Amino acid sequence: MLKLLYATEDGTLYEDPELEAAGWTGNRVVPLTGKNTIPLPPGADLMLLPGRTPVGWDVKKEKPVKDIKRLEGKDKLYAVGAILPAGHTRTLLPGMRAYSQAGPLPLYGYTAVGAKDGEFYAAALVTDEAYRWNPLLYNDLTLPKRIKRKKKEFPGNRLVEHLAHCSLDYHCLTAQNIFYERWEAGIPVSPGCNAECLGCISLQPSGCCASPQQRIDFVPSQDEIVQLATAHLEHGAEPIISFGQGCEGEPLMQAPLIAAAVKEVRKNTPRGTININTNAGATEGLKQVCEAGLDSIRVSLISAREEVYNSYHRPRDFTLGDVKKSIKLAKEHGVYVSLNLLVIPGLTDREEEAAALESFIDEAGVDMVQLRNLNIDPYYLFQTVPPADGKLIGIPALIDHLRQTGIRIGNYTHEVR
Ligand code: SF4
């Protein structure tokens, strides 16, 4: 039995003496047990969910309990959720209900969590090797000195200034890797975008909630890009450079610039992987970048069903069909293709979603599915995307099924060179 957790306004965390912890997917409330949870991984956070009341599970009556009155004098109890580090995929949302008039939650990937003997357990699966994204390997005391050194190495390079800001203010891991000179490092280039995703983390037109980071407000020069990219690929440990970061719009809006930079970088060094994270709507732009020497691409997708895709990504001048065309084109150029599947229990684990995803992967020739816990308030999302009513198969079954198709499953981009 995993105990239900909740918190009071002052942030004090409590374990319920009687009720079991519960998770949520679609119209189902599920008790958390040792079978459908894992120990909370290092680097995870526990969060009080403002405006959300906890939902527990009554073991004896085998049903959910929604109206929990416990602590004398404390009129409000708040639900608690976990935020998982990379390498882990959430399988259930926290058991919660929104207080009336509650505003949308900030953009995080909320996960069901419970407790036993003082230890926390989350409804999640380990789906990739998490070593490189372990928060304990970042934000250390050497970072400011490393930033100073890079600024001295590339005086006046605005990208270095921008990534220093992202590293110190947003604690962005791919920005920091430029300064740690290792693994996947981000090169943002685009202030603009050709879509308006509901959960966009760099610009929130929907007024849903504040975007966690500000979008880059300049287009770097070819030299600024080539300087940083060449240095990282030539000297970095297991290096990857990635266009398309959380602090920018759609990188293919700057396809000619990226193509010219990639060509020049490849003249400088054959080492490492050049990747782009994109919505892949701009097929012509992608063609230029592939011909310039791109190695891998990661395409963001919440659903392979057009109606759901459009309601979330709100593409301005492209369709899901264009996205599929872009993936086929990348494959024709020998580029390794991953989907950045935005995972949310209650939608992704529906039978019709799984079927559409499988045929999309098959038709387009996708190599890998990267599972991304979608950072959004589930209530807000489910009010906006068309209601899904197909059978719930559960996230674990979906992952097993995808694995059986032979496709690679993981959570982030790996080297392909
Ligand atoms: S494609 Fe990326 S930058 Fe553009 S709206 Fe969507 S999440 Fe934001």
Coordinates of C-alpha atoms and ligand atoms in Angstrom, one line a residue:
M1 CA 0.0 0.0 0.0
L2 CA 1.3 3.4 -0.9
K3 CA 0.1 6.2 1.3
L4 CA -1.7 9.2 -0.2
L5 CA 0.3 12.4 0.0
Y6 CA -1.1 16.0 0.3
A7 CA 0.1 19.3 1.5
T8 CA -1.2 22.4 3.3
E9 CA -1.0 26.0 2.0
D10 CA 2.3 26.4 3.9
G11 CA 3.9 23.6 1.9
T12 CA 3.9 21.0 4.8
L13 CA 3.7 17.5 3.3
Y14 CA 1.5 14.9 4.9
E15 CA 0.9 11.1 4.5
D16 CA -2.7 10.1 5.0
P17 CA -3.2 7.6 7.8
E18 CA -5.8 5.6 5.9
L19 CA -6.1 6.3 2.2
E20 CA -4.0 4.9 -0.6
A21 CA -2.4 7.0 -3.2
A22 CA -4.1 7.2 -6.6
G23 CA -3.3 8.1 -10.1
W24 CA -5.4 9.2 -13.0
T25 CA -5.7 8.4 -16.7
G26 CA -8.7 9.4 -18.8
N27 CA -11.9 8.6 -16.8
R28 CA -10.0 6.1 -14.6
V29 CA -8.7 6.6 -11.1
V30 CA -6.1 3.9 -10.3
P31 CA -4.6 2.9 -6.9
L32 CA -0.8 3.2 -6.8
T33 CA 0.9 -0.1 -5.8
G34 CA 4.4 -1.5 -5.8
K35 CA 3.6 -3.0 -9.3
N36 CA 2.7 0.3 -11.1
T37 CA 5.3 2.6 -9.5
I38 CA 9.1 2.9 -9.2
P39 CA 11.2 4.5 -6.4
L40 CA 11.2 8.3 -7.0
P41 CA 14.4 8.8 -9.0
P42 CA 17.3 11.1 -7.9
G43 CA 16.8 14.6 -9.4
A44 CA 12.9 14.4 -9.2
D45 CA 10.9 17.1 -7.5
L46 CA 7.7 17.0 -5.4
M47 CA 5.3 19.8 -6.1
L48 CA 2.2 21.2 -4.3
L49 CA -0.5 21.6 -6.9
P50 CA -2.2 25.0 -6.4
G51 CA -6.0 24.9 -6.7
R52 CA -6.0 21.1 -6.8
T53 CA -7.5 18.9 -4.0
P54 CA -6.1 15.4 -3.5
V55 CA -8.0 12.2 -4.6
G56 CA -7.1 9.0 -2.7
W57 CA -8.2 5.4 -2.8
D58 CA -10.3 3.6 -0.2
V59 CA -8.8 0.0 -0.1
K60 CA -11.8 -1.5 1.7
K61 CA -14.4 0.0 -0.5
E62 CA -12.1 -0.3 -3.6
K63 CA -13.1 3.2 -4.8
P64 CA -11.7 6.7 -5.1
V65 CA -12.2 9.2 -2.3
K66 CA -12.6 12.8 -3.5
D67 CA -13.6 14.9 -0.6
I68 CA -10.9 14.4 2.0
K69 CA -11.3 16.3 5.3
R70 CA -8.4 15.5 7.7
L71 CA -6.6 18.2 9.5
E72 CA -8.5 20.2 12.1
G73 CA -8.5 23.9 11.2
K74 CA -7.0 23.3 7.8
D75 CA -9.8 24.0 5.4
K76 CA -7.7 23.3 2.2
L77 CA -5.6 20.3 1.4
Y78 CA -3.6 20.4 -1.8
A79 CA -2.7 17.5 -4.2
V80 CA 1.0 16.7 -4.6
G81 CA 2.7 15.5 -7.8
A82 CA 6.2 14.6 -8.9
I83 CA 8.3 16.0 -11.7
L84 CA 10.6 13.4 -13.2
P85 CA 14.2 13.8 -14.5
A86 CA 15.0 12.8 -18.1
G87 CA 15.2 9.0 -18.7
H88 CA 11.8 8.4 -17.0
T89 CA 8.3 8.3 -18.6
R90 CA 5.2 9.0 -16.5
T91 CA 2.4 6.5 -16.7
L92 CA -0.3 8.2 -14.5
L93 CA -1.3 11.8 -13.6
P94 CA -1.7 12.7 -10.0
G95 CA -5.1 11.9 -8.3
M96 CA -6.5 15.4 -8.1
R97 CA -9.6 17.6 -8.7
A98 CA -9.6 21.3 -9.4
Y99 CA -11.1 23.7 -6.9
S100 CA -13.7 25.9 -8.7
Q101 CA -12.1 29.0 -10.2
A102 CA -8.7 27.4 -10.0
G103 CA -6.3 28.8 -12.7
P104 CA -4.2 26.6 -14.9
L105 CA -1.1 24.9 -13.4
P106 CA 2.3 26.0 -14.7
L107 CA 3.9 24.0 -17.5
Y108 CA 5.3 20.9 -15.8
G109 CA 4.9 17.1 -16.4
Y110 CA 2.9 16.2 -13.3
T111 CA 3.1 12.6 -12.2
A112 CA 1.2 10.5 -9.6
V113 CA 3.3 9.8 -6.4
G114 CA 2.8 8.0 -3.1
A115 CA 4.8 7.1 0.0
K116 CA 5.7 3.9 1.9
D117 CA 7.9 3.8 5.0
G118 CA 9.1 7.3 4.4
E119 CA 10.2 6.6 0.8
F120 CA 8.4 8.1 -2.3
Y121 CA 7.3 6.1 -5.3
A122 CA 6.2 7.5 -8.7
A123 CA 3.9 6.1 -11.4
A124 CA 6.6 5.9 -14.0
L125 CA 8.9 3.7 -16.1
V126 CA 12.7 4.0 -16.7
T127 CA 12.9 4.4 -20.5
D128 CA 16.4 5.6 -21.1
E129 CA 19.8 5.7 -19.5
A130 CA 19.6 8.9 -17.3
Y131 CA 23.2 9.4 -16.5
R132 CA 23.9 12.3 -18.8
W133 CA 20.8 14.3 -17.5
N134 CA 21.4 13.7 -13.8
P135 CA 20.8 17.2 -12.3
L136 CA 23.6 16.4 -9.9
L137 CA 26.1 16.8 -12.8
Y138 CA 25.0 20.3 -13.5
N139 CA 24.9 23.8 -11.9
D140 CA 28.1 23.1 -9.9
L141 CA 30.6 25.7 -8.6
T142 CA 32.8 25.4 -11.7
L143 CA 30.0 26.7 -14.0
P144 CA 30.6 30.5 -13.6
K145 CA 34.3 30.1 -14.3
R146 CA 33.6 27.9 -17.4
I147 CA 31.2 30.6 -18.7
K148 CA 33.9 33.3 -18.1
R149 CA 36.4 31.2 -20.0
K150 CA 34.1 30.6 -23.0
K151 CA 33.3 34.4 -23.1
K152 CA 37.0 35.1 -23.2
E153 CA 37.5 32.4 -26.0
F154 CA 34.7 33.9 -28.1
P155 CA 34.5 37.7 -27.3
G156 CA 31.3 39.4 -28.6
N157 CA 29.6 36.1 -29.5
R158 CA 26.0 36.9 -28.6
L159 CA 25.1 33.2 -28.5
V160 CA 27.6 32.7 -25.6
E161 CA 25.9 35.6 -23.7
H162 CA 22.5 34.1 -24.4
L163 CA 23.4 30.6 -23.4
A164 CA 25.1 31.9 -20.2
H165 CA 21.8 33.5 -19.3
C166 CA 19.9 30.3 -20.0
S167 CA 22.4 28.3 -17.9
L168 CA 22.4 30.6 -14.9
D169 CA 18.8 31.8 -14.9
Y170 CA 16.9 28.8 -16.4
H171 CA 19.4 26.1 -15.4
C172 CA 19.0 24.7 -18.9
L173 CA 21.0 21.5 -19.2
T174 CA 21.7 21.7 -23.0
A175 CA 22.9 25.3 -22.6
Q176 CA 25.2 24.3 -19.8
N177 CA 26.8 21.5 -21.9
I178 CA 28.3 24.2 -24.1
F179 CA 30.3 25.3 -21.1
Y180 CA 30.9 21.8 -19.7
E181 CA 32.0 20.9 -23.3
R182 CA 30.2 17.6 -23.4
W183 CA 27.2 15.7 -24.7
E184 CA 24.1 17.4 -26.2
A185 CA 24.5 21.2 -26.4
G186 CA 21.9 23.7 -27.7
I187 CA 22.3 26.3 -30.4
P188 CA 19.2 28.5 -30.6
V189 CA 18.7 30.5 -33.8
S190 CA 15.1 31.4 -34.3
P191 CA 12.9 34.1 -32.6
G192 CA 9.9 33.1 -34.9
C193 CA 7.7 30.1 -35.2
N194 CA 5.1 28.7 -37.7
A195 CA 3.0 27.1 -35.0
E196 CA 1.3 28.0 -31.7
C197 CA 1.5 24.9 -29.5
L198 CA -0.7 25.0 -26.4
G199 CA 2.2 24.0 -24.3
C200 CA 4.9 26.1 -25.9
I201 CA 7.6 26.7 -23.3
S202 CA 9.1 29.7 -25.0
L203 CA 6.0 31.7 -25.8
Q204 CA 2.6 31.4 -24.4
P205 CA 0.1 33.2 -26.6
S206 CA -2.7 31.1 -25.3
G207 CA -2.5 33.0 -22.0
C208 CA -2.6 29.6 -20.3
C209 CA 0.3 30.4 -18.0
A210 CA 3.7 32.1 -18.0
S211 CA 6.3 30.4 -20.4
P212 CA 9.2 29.1 -18.3
Q213 CA 11.7 30.9 -20.5
Q214 CA 12.0 33.9 -22.8
R215 CA 12.4 33.4 -26.5
I216 CA 15.7 34.4 -28.1
D217 CA 15.2 37.9 -29.5
F218 CA 17.9 38.0 -32.2
V219 CA 19.1 35.8 -35.1
P220 CA 22.8 34.8 -34.6
S221 CA 25.2 35.3 -37.4
Q222 CA 26.7 32.3 -39.3
D223 CA 30.1 33.0 -37.6
E224 CA 28.6 33.0 -34.1
I225 CA 27.0 29.6 -34.8
V226 CA 30.0 28.1 -36.5
Q227 CA 32.4 29.2 -33.8
L228 CA 30.4 27.6 -31.0
A229 CA 29.4 24.5 -33.0
T230 CA 32.8 23.7 -34.3
A231 CA 34.4 24.1 -30.9
H232 CA 31.8 21.8 -29.3
L233 CA 32.0 19.1 -31.9
E234 CA 35.8 19.2 -32.1
H235 CA 36.6 19.2 -28.4
G236 CA 33.5 18.1 -26.6
A237 CA 33.0 14.6 -25.0
E238 CA 30.5 12.5 -27.0
P239 CA 29.3 15.8 -28.7
I240 CA 26.0 16.6 -30.2
I241 CA 24.9 20.1 -31.3
S242 CA 21.1 20.6 -31.4
F243 CA 19.2 23.4 -33.2
G244 CA 15.7 23.9 -31.8
Q245 CA 15.8 24.7 -28.1
G246 CA 13.3 25.5 -25.5
C247 CA 14.3 29.2 -25.7
E248 CA 13.5 29.7 -29.4
G249 CA 10.7 29.3 -32.0
E250 CA 11.0 26.9 -35.0
P251 CA 14.6 26.6 -36.2
L252 CA 13.6 25.8 -39.8
M253 CA 12.4 29.4 -40.0
Q254 CA 16.1 30.1 -40.3
A255 CA 16.9 27.1 -42.6
P256 CA 19.2 28.9 -45.1
L257 CA 21.3 30.2 -42.2
I258 CA 21.5 26.8 -40.5
A259 CA 22.3 25.1 -43.8
A260 CA 25.2 27.5 -44.5
A261 CA 26.5 27.0 -40.9
V262 CA 26.2 23.2 -41.0
K263 CA 28.1 23.2 -44.3
E264 CA 30.9 25.3 -42.8
V265 CA 31.0 23.3 -39.6
R266 CA 31.4 20.1 -41.5
K267 CA 34.3 21.6 -43.4
N268 CA 35.9 22.3 -40.0
T269 CA 35.3 18.9 -38.4
P270 CA 33.7 15.5 -39.2
R271 CA 33.3 14.8 -35.5
G272 CA 30.0 14.5 -33.5
T273 CA 26.4 14.7 -34.3
I274 CA 24.4 17.6 -35.8
N275 CA 20.8 17.4 -34.8
I276 CA 17.7 19.6 -35.2
N277 CA 14.6 19.6 -33.0
T278 CA 11.7 20.8 -35.1
N279 CA 8.0 20.6 -35.9
A280 CA 9.2 19.6 -39.4
G281 CA 6.4 21.7 -41.0
A282 CA 8.8 23.5 -43.4
T283 CA 9.8 20.7 -45.8
E284 CA 11.7 22.9 -48.3
G285 CA 13.8 24.4 -45.4
L286 CA 14.5 20.9 -44.1
K287 CA 15.7 19.8 -47.5
Q288 CA 18.4 22.5 -47.5
V289 CA 19.6 21.5 -44.0
C290 CA 19.7 17.8 -44.9
E291 CA 21.7 18.5 -48.0
A292 CA 24.1 20.6 -45.9
G293 CA 25.0 17.6 -43.7
L294 CA 22.5 17.2 -41.0
D295 CA 22.8 13.8 -39.0
S296 CA 19.6 13.5 -37.0
I297 CA 16.2 15.1 -36.6
R298 CA 13.7 15.0 -33.7
V299 CA 10.1 15.9 -34.7
S300 CA 7.6 17.0 -32.0
L301 CA 4.2 15.3 -32.2
I302 CA 1.3 15.0 -29.7
S303 CA -0.8 12.8 -31.9
A304 CA -0.8 11.2 -35.4
R305 CA -4.5 12.0 -35.6
E306 CA -5.0 15.3 -37.6
E307 CA -7.7 16.7 -35.5
V308 CA -5.8 16.3 -32.2
Y309 CA -2.6 17.4 -33.9
N310 CA -4.1 20.6 -35.1
S311 CA -5.9 21.4 -31.9
Y312 CA -2.6 21.2 -29.9
H313 CA 0.1 22.3 -32.4
R314 CA -2.1 24.9 -34.2
P315 CA 0.2 25.0 -37.3
R316 CA -0.1 28.2 -39.3
D317 CA 1.1 27.2 -42.7
F318 CA 1.6 23.5 -42.7
T319 CA -0.2 20.2 -42.1
L320 CA 0.5 16.8 -40.5
G321 CA 0.9 15.6 -44.1
D322 CA 3.8 18.0 -44.6
V323 CA 5.3 16.7 -41.4
K324 CA 5.2 13.2 -42.8
K325 CA 6.6 14.3 -46.1
S326 CA 9.5 16.0 -44.3
I327 CA 10.3 12.8 -42.3
K328 CA 10.4 10.8 -45.6
L329 CA 12.6 13.4 -47.1
A330 CA 15.0 13.3 -44.2
K331 CA 15.1 9.5 -44.5
E332 CA 15.9 9.8 -48.2
H333 CA 19.0 11.9 -47.1
G334 CA 20.1 9.2 -44.6
V335 CA 19.2 11.3 -41.6
Y336 CA 18.3 9.5 -38.4
V337 CA 14.7 10.3 -37.5
S338 CA 13.2 10.4 -34.0
L339 CA 9.7 11.4 -32.9
N340 CA 9.5 13.6 -29.8
L341 CA 6.2 12.1 -28.7
L342 CA 4.4 14.4 -26.2
V343 CA 3.1 11.8 -23.7
I344 CA 0.1 12.4 -21.5
P345 CA -2.0 9.6 -19.8
G346 CA -5.6 9.8 -20.9
L347 CA -4.7 10.7 -24.5
T348 CA -1.5 9.0 -25.7
D349 CA -2.6 5.7 -24.2
R350 CA -5.9 5.5 -26.1
E351 CA -6.3 2.6 -28.6
E352 CA -7.0 4.9 -31.6
E353 CA -4.0 7.1 -30.7
A354 CA -1.7 4.0 -30.6
A355 CA -3.1 2.7 -33.9
A356 CA -2.6 6.1 -35.7
L357 CA 0.9 6.5 -34.2
E358 CA 2.0 3.0 -35.3
S359 CA 0.9 3.6 -38.9
F360 CA 2.5 7.1 -39.0
I361 CA 5.8 5.6 -37.8
D362 CA 5.5 2.8 -40.4
E363 CA 4.6 5.0 -43.3
A364 CA 7.1 7.7 -42.6
G365 CA 10.0 5.4 -41.6
V366 CA 10.7 6.7 -38.1
D367 CA 13.8 5.2 -36.4
M368 CA 13.2 6.1 -32.7
V369 CA 10.4 7.3 -30.4
Q370 CA 11.6 9.7 -27.7
L371 CA 9.0 9.8 -25.0
R372 CA 8.5 13.3 -23.6
N373 CA 6.3 13.9 -20.5
L374 CA 4.1 16.7 -21.8
N375 CA 4.5 19.8 -19.6
I376 CA 1.0 21.1 -19.3
D377 CA -2.0 21.3 -17.0
P378 CA -4.0 18.2 -17.9
Y379 CA -7.3 19.9 -17.2
Y380 CA -6.4 22.8 -19.6
L381 CA -5.3 20.3 -22.3
F382 CA -8.3 18.1 -22.1
Q383 CA -10.6 21.1 -22.4
T384 CA -8.9 22.0 -25.6
V385 CA -8.1 18.9 -27.6
P386 CA -11.0 16.8 -29.0
P387 CA -12.3 14.4 -26.4
A388 CA -10.8 10.9 -26.8
D389 CA -13.2 8.1 -26.1
G390 CA -11.4 5.0 -27.3
K391 CA -10.3 2.2 -25.0
L392 CA -7.5 3.1 -22.5
I393 CA -4.6 0.7 -23.0
G394 CA -2.2 2.4 -20.5
I395 CA 1.2 3.9 -21.1
P396 CA 3.1 0.8 -20.2
A397 CA 1.2 -1.3 -22.7
L398 CA 1.7 1.3 -25.4
I399 CA 5.5 1.3 -24.8
D400 CA 5.6 -2.5 -24.8
H401 CA 3.6 -2.5 -28.1
L402 CA 5.9 0.0 -29.7
R403 CA 8.9 -2.0 -28.6
Q404 CA 7.4 -5.1 -30.2
T405 CA 7.3 -3.2 -33.5
G406 CA 11.1 -3.1 -33.3
I407 CA 11.4 0.7 -33.0
R408 CA 13.9 2.2 -30.6
I409 CA 12.4 3.7 -27.5
G410 CA 14.2 6.3 -25.4
N411 CA 13.8 9.8 -23.9
Y412 CA 16.5 11.9 -25.6
T413 CA 18.8 12.3 -28.7
H414 CA 21.8 10.0 -28.8
E415 CA 24.8 10.3 -31.0
V416 CA 24.4 8.9 -34.5
R417 CA 28.0 9.6 -35.6
Ligands
SF4_1 S1 6.9 24.5 -32.5 FE1 8.1 24.8 -30.7 S2 8.5 27.0 -30.6 FE2 6.8 26.7 -32.0 S3 5.0 26.9 -30.8 FE3 5.5 24.8 -30.9 S4 6.7 24.4 -29.0 FE4 6.7 26.6 -29.4

